[in-house]
PDB file of N, CA and C and ligand atoms in Angstrom:
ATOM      1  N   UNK A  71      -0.716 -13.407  20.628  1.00  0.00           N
ATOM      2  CA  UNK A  71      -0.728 -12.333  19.646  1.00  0.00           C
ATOM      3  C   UNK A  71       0.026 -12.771  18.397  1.00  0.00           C
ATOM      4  N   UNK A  72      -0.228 -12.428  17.448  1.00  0.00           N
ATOM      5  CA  UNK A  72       0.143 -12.778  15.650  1.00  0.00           C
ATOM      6  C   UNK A  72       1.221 -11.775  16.081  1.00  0.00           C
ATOM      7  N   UNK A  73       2.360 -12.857  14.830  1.00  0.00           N
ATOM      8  CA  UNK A  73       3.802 -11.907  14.457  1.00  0.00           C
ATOM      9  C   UNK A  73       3.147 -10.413  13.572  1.00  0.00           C
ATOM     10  N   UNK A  74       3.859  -9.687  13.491  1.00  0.00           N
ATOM     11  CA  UNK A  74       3.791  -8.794  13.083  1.00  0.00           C
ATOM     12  C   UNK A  74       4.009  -9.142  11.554  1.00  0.00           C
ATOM     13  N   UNK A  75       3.719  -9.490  10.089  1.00  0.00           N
ATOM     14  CA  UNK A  75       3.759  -9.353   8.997  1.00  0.00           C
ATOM     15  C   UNK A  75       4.557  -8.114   8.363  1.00  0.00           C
ATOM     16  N   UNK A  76       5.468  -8.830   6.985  1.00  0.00           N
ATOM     17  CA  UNK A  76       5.960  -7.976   6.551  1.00  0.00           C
ATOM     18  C   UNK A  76       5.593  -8.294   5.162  1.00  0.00           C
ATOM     19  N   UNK A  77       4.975  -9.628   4.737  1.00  0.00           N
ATOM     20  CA  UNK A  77       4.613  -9.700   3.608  1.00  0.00           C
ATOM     21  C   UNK A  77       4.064 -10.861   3.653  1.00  0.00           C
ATOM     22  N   UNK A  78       3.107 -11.224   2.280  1.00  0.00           N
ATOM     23  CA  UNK A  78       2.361 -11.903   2.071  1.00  0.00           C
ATOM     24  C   UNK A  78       3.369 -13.068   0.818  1.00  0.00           C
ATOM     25  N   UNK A  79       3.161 -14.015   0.924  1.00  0.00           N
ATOM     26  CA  UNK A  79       4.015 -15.290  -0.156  1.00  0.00           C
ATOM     27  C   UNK A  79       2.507 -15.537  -0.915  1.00  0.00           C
ATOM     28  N   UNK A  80       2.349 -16.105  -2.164  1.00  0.00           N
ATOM     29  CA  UNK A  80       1.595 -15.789  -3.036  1.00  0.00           C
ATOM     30  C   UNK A  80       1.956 -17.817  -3.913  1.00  0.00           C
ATOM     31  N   UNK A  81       1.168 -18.706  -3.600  1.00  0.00           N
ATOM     32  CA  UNK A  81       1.643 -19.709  -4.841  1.00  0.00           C
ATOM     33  C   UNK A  81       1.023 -19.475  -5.828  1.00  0.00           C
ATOM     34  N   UNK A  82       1.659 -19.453  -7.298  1.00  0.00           N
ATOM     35  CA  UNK A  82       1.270 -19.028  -8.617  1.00  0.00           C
ATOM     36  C   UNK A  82       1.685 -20.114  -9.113  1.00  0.00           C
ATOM     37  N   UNK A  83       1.927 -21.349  -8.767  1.00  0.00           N
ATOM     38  CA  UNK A  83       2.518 -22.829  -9.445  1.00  0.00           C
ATOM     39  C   UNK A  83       1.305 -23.019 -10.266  1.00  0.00           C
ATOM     40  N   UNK A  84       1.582 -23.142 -11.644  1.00  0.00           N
ATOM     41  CA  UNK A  84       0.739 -23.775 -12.770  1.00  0.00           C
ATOM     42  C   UNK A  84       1.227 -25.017 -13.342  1.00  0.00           C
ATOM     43  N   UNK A  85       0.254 -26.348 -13.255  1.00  0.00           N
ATOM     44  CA  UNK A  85       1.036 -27.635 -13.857  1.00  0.00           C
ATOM     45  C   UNK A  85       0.630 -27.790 -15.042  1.00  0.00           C
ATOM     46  N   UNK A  86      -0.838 -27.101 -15.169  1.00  0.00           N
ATOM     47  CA  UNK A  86      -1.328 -27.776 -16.567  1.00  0.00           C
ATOM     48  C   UNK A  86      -1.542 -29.101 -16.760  1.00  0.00           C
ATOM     49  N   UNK A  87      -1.843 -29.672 -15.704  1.00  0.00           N
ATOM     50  CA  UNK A  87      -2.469 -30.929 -15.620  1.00  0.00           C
ATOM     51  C   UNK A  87      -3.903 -30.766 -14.273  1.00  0.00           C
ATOM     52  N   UNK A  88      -4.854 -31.746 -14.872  1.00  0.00           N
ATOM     53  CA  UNK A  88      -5.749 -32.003 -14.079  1.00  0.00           C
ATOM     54  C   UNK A  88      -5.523 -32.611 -12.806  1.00  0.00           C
ATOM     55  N   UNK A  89      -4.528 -33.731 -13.426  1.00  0.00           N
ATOM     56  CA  UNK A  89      -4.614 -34.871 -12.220  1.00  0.00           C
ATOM     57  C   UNK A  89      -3.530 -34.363 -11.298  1.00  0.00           C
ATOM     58  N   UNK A  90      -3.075 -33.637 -11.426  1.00  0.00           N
ATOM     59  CA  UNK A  90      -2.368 -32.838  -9.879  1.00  0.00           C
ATOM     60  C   UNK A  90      -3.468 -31.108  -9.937  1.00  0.00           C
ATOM     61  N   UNK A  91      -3.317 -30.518  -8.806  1.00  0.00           N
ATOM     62  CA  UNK A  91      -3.855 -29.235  -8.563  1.00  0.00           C
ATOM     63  C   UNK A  91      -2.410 -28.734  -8.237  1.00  0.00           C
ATOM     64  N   UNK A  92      -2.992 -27.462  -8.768  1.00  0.00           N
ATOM     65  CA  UNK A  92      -1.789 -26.336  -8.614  1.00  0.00           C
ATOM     66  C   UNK A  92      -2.868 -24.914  -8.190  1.00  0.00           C
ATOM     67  N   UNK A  93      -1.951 -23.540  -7.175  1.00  0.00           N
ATOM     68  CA  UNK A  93      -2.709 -23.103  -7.063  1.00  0.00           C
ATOM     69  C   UNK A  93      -3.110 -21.964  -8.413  1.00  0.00           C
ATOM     70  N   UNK A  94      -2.286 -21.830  -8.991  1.00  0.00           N
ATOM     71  CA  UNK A  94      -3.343 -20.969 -10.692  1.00  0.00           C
ATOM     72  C   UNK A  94      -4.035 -21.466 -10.867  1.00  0.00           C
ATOM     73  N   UNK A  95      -4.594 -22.809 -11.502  1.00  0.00           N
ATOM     74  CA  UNK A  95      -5.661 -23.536 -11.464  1.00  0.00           C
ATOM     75  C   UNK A  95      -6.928 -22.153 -10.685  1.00  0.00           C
ATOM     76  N   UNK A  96      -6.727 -22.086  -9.832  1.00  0.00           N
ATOM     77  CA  UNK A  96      -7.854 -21.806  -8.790  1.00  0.00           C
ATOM     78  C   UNK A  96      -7.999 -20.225  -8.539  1.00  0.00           C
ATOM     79  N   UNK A  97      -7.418 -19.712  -9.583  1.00  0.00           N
ATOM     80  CA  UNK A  97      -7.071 -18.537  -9.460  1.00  0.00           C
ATOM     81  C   UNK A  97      -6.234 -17.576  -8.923  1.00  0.00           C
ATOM     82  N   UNK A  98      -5.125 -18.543  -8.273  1.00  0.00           N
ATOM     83  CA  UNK A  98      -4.451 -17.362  -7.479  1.00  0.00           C
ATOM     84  C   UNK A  98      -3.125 -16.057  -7.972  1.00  0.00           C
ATOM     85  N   UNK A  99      -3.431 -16.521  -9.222  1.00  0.00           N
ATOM     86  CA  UNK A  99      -2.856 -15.192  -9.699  1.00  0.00           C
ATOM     87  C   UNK A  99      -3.334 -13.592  -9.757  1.00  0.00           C
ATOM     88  N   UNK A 100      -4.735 -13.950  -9.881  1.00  0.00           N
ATOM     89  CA  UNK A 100      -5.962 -12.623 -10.298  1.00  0.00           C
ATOM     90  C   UNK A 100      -5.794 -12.524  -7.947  1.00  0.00           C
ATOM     91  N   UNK A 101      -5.524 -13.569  -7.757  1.00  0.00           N
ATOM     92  CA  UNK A 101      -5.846 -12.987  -6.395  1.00  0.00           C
ATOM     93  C   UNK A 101      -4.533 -12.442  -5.249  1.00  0.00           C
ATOM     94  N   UNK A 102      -3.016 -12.684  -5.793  1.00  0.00           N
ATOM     95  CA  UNK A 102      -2.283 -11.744  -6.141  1.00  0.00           C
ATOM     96  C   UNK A 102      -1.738 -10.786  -6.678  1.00  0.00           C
ATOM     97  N   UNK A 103      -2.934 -10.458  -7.311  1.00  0.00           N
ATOM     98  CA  UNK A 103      -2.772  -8.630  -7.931  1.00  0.00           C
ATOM     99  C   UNK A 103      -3.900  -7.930  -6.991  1.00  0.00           C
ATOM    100  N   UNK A 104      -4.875  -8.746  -6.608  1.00  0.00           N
ATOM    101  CA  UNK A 104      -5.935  -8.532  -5.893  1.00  0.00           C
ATOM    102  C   UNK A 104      -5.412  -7.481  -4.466  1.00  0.00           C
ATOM    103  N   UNK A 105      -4.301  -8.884  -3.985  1.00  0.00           N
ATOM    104  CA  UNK A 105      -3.714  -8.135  -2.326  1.00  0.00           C
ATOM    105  C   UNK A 105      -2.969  -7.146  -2.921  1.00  0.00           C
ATOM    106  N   UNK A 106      -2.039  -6.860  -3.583  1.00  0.00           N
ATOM    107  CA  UNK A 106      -1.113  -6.292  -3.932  1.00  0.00           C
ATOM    108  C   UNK A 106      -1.622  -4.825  -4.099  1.00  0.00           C
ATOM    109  N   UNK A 107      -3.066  -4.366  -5.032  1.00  0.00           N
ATOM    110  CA  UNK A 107      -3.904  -3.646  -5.162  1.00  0.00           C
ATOM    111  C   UNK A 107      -4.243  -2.691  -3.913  1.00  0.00           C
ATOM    112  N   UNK A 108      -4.819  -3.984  -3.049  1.00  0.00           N
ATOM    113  CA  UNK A 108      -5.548  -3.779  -1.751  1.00  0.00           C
ATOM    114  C   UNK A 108      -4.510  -3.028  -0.960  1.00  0.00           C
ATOM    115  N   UNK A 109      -3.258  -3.489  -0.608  1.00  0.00           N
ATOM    116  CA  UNK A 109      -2.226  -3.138  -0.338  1.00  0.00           C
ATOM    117  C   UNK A 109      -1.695  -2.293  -0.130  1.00  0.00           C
ATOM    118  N   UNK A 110      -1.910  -1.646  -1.579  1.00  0.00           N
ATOM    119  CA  UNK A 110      -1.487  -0.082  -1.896  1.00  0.00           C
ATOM    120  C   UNK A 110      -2.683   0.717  -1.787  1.00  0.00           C
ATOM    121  N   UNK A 111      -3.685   0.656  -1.524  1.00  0.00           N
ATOM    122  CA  UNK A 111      -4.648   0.915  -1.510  1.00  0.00           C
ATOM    123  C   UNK A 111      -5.052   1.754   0.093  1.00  0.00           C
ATOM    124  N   UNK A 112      -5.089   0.546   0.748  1.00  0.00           N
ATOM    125  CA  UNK A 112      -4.795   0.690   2.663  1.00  0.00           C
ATOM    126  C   UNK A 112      -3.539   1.257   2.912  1.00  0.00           C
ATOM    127  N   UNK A 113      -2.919   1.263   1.938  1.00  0.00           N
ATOM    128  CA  UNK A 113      -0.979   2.183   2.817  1.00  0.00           C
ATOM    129  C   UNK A 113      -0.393   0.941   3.648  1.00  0.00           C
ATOM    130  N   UNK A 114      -1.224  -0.115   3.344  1.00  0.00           N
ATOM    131  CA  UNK A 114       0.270  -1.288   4.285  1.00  0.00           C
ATOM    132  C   UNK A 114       0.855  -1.584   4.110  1.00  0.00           C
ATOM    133  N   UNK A 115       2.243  -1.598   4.602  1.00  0.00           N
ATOM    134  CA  UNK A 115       3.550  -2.042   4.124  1.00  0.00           C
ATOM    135  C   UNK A 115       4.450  -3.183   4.076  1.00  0.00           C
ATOM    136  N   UNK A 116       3.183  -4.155   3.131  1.00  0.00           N
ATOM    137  CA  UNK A 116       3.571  -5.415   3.340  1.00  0.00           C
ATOM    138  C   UNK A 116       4.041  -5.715   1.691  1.00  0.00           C
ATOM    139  N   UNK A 117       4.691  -6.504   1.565  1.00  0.00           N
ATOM    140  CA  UNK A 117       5.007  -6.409   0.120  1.00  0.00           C
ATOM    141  C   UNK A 117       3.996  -8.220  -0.424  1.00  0.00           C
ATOM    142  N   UNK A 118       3.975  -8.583  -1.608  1.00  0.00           N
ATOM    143  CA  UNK A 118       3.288  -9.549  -2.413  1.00  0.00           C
ATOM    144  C   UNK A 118       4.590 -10.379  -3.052  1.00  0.00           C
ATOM    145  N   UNK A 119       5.054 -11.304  -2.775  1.00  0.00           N
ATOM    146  CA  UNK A 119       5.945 -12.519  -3.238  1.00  0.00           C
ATOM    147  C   UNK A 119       5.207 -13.584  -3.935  1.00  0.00           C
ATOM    148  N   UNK A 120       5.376 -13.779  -5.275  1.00  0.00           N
ATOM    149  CA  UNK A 120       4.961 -14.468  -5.968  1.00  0.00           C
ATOM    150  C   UNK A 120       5.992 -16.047  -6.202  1.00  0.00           C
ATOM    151  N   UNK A 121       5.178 -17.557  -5.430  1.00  0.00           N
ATOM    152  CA  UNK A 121       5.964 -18.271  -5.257  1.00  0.00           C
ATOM    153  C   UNK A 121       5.928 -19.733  -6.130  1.00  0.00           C
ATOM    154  N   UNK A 122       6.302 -20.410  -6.922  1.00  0.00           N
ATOM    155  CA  UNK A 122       5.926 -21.446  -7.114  1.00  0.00           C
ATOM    156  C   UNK A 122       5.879 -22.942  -5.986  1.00  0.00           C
ATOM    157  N   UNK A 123       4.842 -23.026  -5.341  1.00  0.00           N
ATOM    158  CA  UNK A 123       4.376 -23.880  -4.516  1.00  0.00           C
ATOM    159  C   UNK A 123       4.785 -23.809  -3.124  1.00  0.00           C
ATOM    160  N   UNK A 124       4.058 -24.095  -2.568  1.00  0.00           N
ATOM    161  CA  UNK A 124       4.032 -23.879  -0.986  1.00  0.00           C
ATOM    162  C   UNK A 124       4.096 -25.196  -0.284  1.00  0.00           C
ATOM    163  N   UNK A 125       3.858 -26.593  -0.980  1.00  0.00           N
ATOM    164  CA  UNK A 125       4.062 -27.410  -0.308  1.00  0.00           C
ATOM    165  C   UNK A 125       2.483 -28.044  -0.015  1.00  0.00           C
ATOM    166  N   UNK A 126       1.540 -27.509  -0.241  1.00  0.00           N
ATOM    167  CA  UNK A 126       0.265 -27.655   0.284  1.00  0.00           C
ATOM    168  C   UNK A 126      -0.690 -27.493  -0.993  1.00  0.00           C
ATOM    169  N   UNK A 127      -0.512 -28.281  -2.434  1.00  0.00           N
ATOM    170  CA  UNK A 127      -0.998 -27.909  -3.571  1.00  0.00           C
ATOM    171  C   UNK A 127      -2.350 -28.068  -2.962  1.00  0.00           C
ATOM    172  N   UNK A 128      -2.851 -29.780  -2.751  1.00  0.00           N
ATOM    173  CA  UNK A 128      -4.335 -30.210  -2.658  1.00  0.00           C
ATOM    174  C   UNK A 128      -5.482 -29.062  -1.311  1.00  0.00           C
ATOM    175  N   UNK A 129      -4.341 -27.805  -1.021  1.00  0.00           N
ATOM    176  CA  UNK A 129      -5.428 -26.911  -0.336  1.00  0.00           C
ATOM    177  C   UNK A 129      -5.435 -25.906  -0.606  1.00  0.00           C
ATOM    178  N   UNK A 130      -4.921 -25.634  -2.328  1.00  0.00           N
ATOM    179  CA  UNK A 130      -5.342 -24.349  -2.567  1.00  0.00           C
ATOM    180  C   UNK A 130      -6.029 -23.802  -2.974  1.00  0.00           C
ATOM    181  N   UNK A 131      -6.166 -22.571  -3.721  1.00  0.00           N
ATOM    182  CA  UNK A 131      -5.361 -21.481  -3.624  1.00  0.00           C
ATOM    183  C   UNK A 131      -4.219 -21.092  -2.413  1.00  0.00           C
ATOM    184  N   UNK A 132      -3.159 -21.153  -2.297  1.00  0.00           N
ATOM    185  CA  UNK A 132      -2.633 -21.418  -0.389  1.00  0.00           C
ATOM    186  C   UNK A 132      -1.641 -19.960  -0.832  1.00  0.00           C
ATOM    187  N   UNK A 133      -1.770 -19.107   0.573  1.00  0.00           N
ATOM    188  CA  UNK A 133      -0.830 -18.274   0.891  1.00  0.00           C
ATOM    189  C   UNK A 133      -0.591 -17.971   1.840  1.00  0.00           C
ATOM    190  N   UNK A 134       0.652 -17.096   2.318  1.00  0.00           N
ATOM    191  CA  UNK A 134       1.212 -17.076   3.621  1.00  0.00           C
ATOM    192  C   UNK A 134       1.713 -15.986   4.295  1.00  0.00           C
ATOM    193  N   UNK A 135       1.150 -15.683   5.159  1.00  0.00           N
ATOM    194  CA  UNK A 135       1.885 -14.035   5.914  1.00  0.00           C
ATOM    195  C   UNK A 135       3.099 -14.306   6.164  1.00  0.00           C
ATOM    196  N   UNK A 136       4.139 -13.365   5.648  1.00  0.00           N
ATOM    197  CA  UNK A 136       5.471 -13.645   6.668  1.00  0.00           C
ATOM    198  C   UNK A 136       5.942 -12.956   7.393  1.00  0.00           C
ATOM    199  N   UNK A 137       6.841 -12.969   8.043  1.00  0.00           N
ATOM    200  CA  UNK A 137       7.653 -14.329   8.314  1.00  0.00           C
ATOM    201  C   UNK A 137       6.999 -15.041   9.261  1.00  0.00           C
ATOM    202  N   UNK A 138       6.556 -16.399   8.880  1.00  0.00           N
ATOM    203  CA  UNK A 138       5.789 -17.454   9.616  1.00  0.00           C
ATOM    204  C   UNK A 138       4.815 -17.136  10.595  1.00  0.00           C
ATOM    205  N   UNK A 139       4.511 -16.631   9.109  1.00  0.00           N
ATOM    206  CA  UNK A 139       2.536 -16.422   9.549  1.00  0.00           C
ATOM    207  C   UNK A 139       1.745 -17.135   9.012  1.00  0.00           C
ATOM    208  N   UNK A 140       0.426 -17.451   9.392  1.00  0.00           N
ATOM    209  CA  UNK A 140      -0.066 -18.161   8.787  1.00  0.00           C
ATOM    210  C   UNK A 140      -0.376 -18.753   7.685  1.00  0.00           C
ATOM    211  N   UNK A 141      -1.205 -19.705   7.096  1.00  0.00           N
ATOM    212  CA  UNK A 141      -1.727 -20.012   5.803  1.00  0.00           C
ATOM    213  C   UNK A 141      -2.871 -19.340   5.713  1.00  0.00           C
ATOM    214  N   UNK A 142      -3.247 -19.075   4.719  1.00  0.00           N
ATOM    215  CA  UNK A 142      -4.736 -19.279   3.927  1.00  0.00           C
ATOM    216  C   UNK A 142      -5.123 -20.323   3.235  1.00  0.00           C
ATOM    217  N   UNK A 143      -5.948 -21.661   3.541  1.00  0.00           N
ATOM    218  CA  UNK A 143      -6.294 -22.417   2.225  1.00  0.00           C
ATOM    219  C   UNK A 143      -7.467 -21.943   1.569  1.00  0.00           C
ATOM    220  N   UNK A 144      -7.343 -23.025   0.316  1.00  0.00           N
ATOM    221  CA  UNK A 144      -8.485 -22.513  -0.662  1.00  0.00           C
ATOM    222  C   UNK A 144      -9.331 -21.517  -0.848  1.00  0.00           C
ATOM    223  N   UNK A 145      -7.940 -20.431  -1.087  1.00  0.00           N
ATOM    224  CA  UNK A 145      -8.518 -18.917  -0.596  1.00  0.00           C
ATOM    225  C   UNK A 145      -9.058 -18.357  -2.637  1.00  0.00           C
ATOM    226  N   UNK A 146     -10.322 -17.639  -2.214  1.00  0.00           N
ATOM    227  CA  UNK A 146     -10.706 -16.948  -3.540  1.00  0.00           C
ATOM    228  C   UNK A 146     -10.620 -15.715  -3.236  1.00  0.00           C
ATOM    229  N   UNK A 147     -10.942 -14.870  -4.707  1.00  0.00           N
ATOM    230  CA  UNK A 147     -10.683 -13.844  -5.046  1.00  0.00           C
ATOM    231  C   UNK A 147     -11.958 -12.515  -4.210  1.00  0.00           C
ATOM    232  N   UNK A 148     -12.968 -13.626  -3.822  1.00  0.00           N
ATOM    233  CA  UNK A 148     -13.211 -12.425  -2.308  1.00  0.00           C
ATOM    234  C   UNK A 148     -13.083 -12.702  -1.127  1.00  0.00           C
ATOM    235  N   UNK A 149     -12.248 -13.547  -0.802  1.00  0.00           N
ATOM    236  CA  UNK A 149     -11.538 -13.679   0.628  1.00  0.00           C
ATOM    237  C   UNK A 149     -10.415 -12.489   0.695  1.00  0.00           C
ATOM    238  N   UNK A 150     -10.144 -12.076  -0.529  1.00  0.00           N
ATOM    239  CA  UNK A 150      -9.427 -10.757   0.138  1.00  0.00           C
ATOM    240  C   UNK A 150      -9.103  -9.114   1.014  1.00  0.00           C
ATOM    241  N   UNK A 151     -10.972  -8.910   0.554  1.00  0.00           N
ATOM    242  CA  UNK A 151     -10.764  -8.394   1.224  1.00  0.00           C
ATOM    243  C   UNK A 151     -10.999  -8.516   2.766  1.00  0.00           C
ATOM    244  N   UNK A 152     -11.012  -9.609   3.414  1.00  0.00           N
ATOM    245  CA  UNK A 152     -11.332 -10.176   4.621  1.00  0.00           C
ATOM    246  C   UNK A 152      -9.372 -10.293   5.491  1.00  0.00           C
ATOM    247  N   UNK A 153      -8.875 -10.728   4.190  1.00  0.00           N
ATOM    248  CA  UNK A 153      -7.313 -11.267   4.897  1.00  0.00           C
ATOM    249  C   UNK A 153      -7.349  -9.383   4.634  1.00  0.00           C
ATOM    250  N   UNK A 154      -7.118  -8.520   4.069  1.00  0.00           N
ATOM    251  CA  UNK A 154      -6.918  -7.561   4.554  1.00  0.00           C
ATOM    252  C   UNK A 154      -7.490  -6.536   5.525  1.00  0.00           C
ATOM    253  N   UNK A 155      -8.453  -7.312   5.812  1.00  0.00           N
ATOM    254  CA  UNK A 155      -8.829  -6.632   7.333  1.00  0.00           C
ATOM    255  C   UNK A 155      -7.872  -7.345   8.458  1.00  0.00           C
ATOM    256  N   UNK A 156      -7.666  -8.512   8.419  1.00  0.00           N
ATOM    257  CA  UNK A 156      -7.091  -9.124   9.330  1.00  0.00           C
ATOM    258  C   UNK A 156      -5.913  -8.866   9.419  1.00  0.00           C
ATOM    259  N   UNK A 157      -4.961  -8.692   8.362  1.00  0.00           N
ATOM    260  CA  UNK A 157      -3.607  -7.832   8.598  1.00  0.00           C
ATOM    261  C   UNK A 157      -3.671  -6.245   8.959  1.00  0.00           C
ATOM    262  N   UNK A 158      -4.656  -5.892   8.456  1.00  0.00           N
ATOM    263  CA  UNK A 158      -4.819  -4.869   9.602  1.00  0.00           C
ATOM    264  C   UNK A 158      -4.660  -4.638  10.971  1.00  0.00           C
ATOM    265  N   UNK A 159      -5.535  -5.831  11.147  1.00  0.00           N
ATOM    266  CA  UNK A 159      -6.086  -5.811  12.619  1.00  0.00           C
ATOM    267  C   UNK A 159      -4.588  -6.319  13.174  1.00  0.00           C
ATOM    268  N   UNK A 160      -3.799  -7.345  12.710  1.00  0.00           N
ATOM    269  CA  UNK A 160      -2.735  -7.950  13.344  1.00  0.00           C
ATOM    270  C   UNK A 160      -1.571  -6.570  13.642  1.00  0.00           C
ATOM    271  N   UNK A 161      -1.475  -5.489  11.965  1.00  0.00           N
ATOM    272  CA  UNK A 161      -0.541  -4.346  12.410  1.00  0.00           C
ATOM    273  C   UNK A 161      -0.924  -3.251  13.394  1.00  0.00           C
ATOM    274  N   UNK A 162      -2.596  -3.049  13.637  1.00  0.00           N
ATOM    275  CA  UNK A 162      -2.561  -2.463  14.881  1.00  0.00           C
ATOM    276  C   UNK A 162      -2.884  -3.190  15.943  1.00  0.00           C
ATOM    277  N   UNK A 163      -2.291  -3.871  16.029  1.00  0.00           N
ATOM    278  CA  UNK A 163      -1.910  -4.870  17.390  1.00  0.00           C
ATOM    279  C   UNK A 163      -2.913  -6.149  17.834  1.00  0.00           C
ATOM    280  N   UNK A 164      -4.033  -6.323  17.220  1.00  0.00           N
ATOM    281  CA  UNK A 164      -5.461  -6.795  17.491  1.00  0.00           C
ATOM    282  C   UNK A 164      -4.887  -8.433  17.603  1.00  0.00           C
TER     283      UNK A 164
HETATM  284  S1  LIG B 367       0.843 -25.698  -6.222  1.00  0.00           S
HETATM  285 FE1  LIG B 367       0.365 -24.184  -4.756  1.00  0.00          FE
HETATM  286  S2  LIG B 367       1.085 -25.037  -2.908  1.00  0.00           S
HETATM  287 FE2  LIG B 367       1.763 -26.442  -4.424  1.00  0.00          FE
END
């Protein structure tokens, strides 16, 4: 069974270079207002942490349930509403 989530970590690292990836590049800013939205939206009481880098640039967009929950890689802006079914499903017990 998945930890129970209390929030989502968010990388918003922008390099402004090509020859490294960062996850803004890829949108993940528009896709942390996205959950954050969704969020308040569903009544879940997870909060949105906006992080510069996760450690895992070359697979993003990358974010992370916490406390040490999973990743998402190369997540877009309609994979969200999918991770918020799934934190759903994880807060009623699934
Ligand atoms: S730039 Fe996003 S994980 Fe490093």
């Amino acid at each position: 069974m998945s930890e129970r989530p209390s929030g989502i970590v968010v990388c918003i690292n922008n390099r402004f270079t090509a020859s490294r990836p960062s996850c803004a590049l890829g949108g993940s800013e528009a896709i942390a207002d996205a959950l954050e939205q969704g969020l308040l939206e569903r009544g879940l009481p997870l909060t949105v942490e906006r992080l510069h880098c996760l450690g895992e640039c070359a697979k993003g967009p990358n974010l992370r349930l916490t406390p040490g929950g999973r990743f998402f890689h190369h997540t877009k802006l309609a994979d969200v509403p999918a991770i918020l079914d799934e934190i759903e499903n994880i807060l009623k017990g699934g």
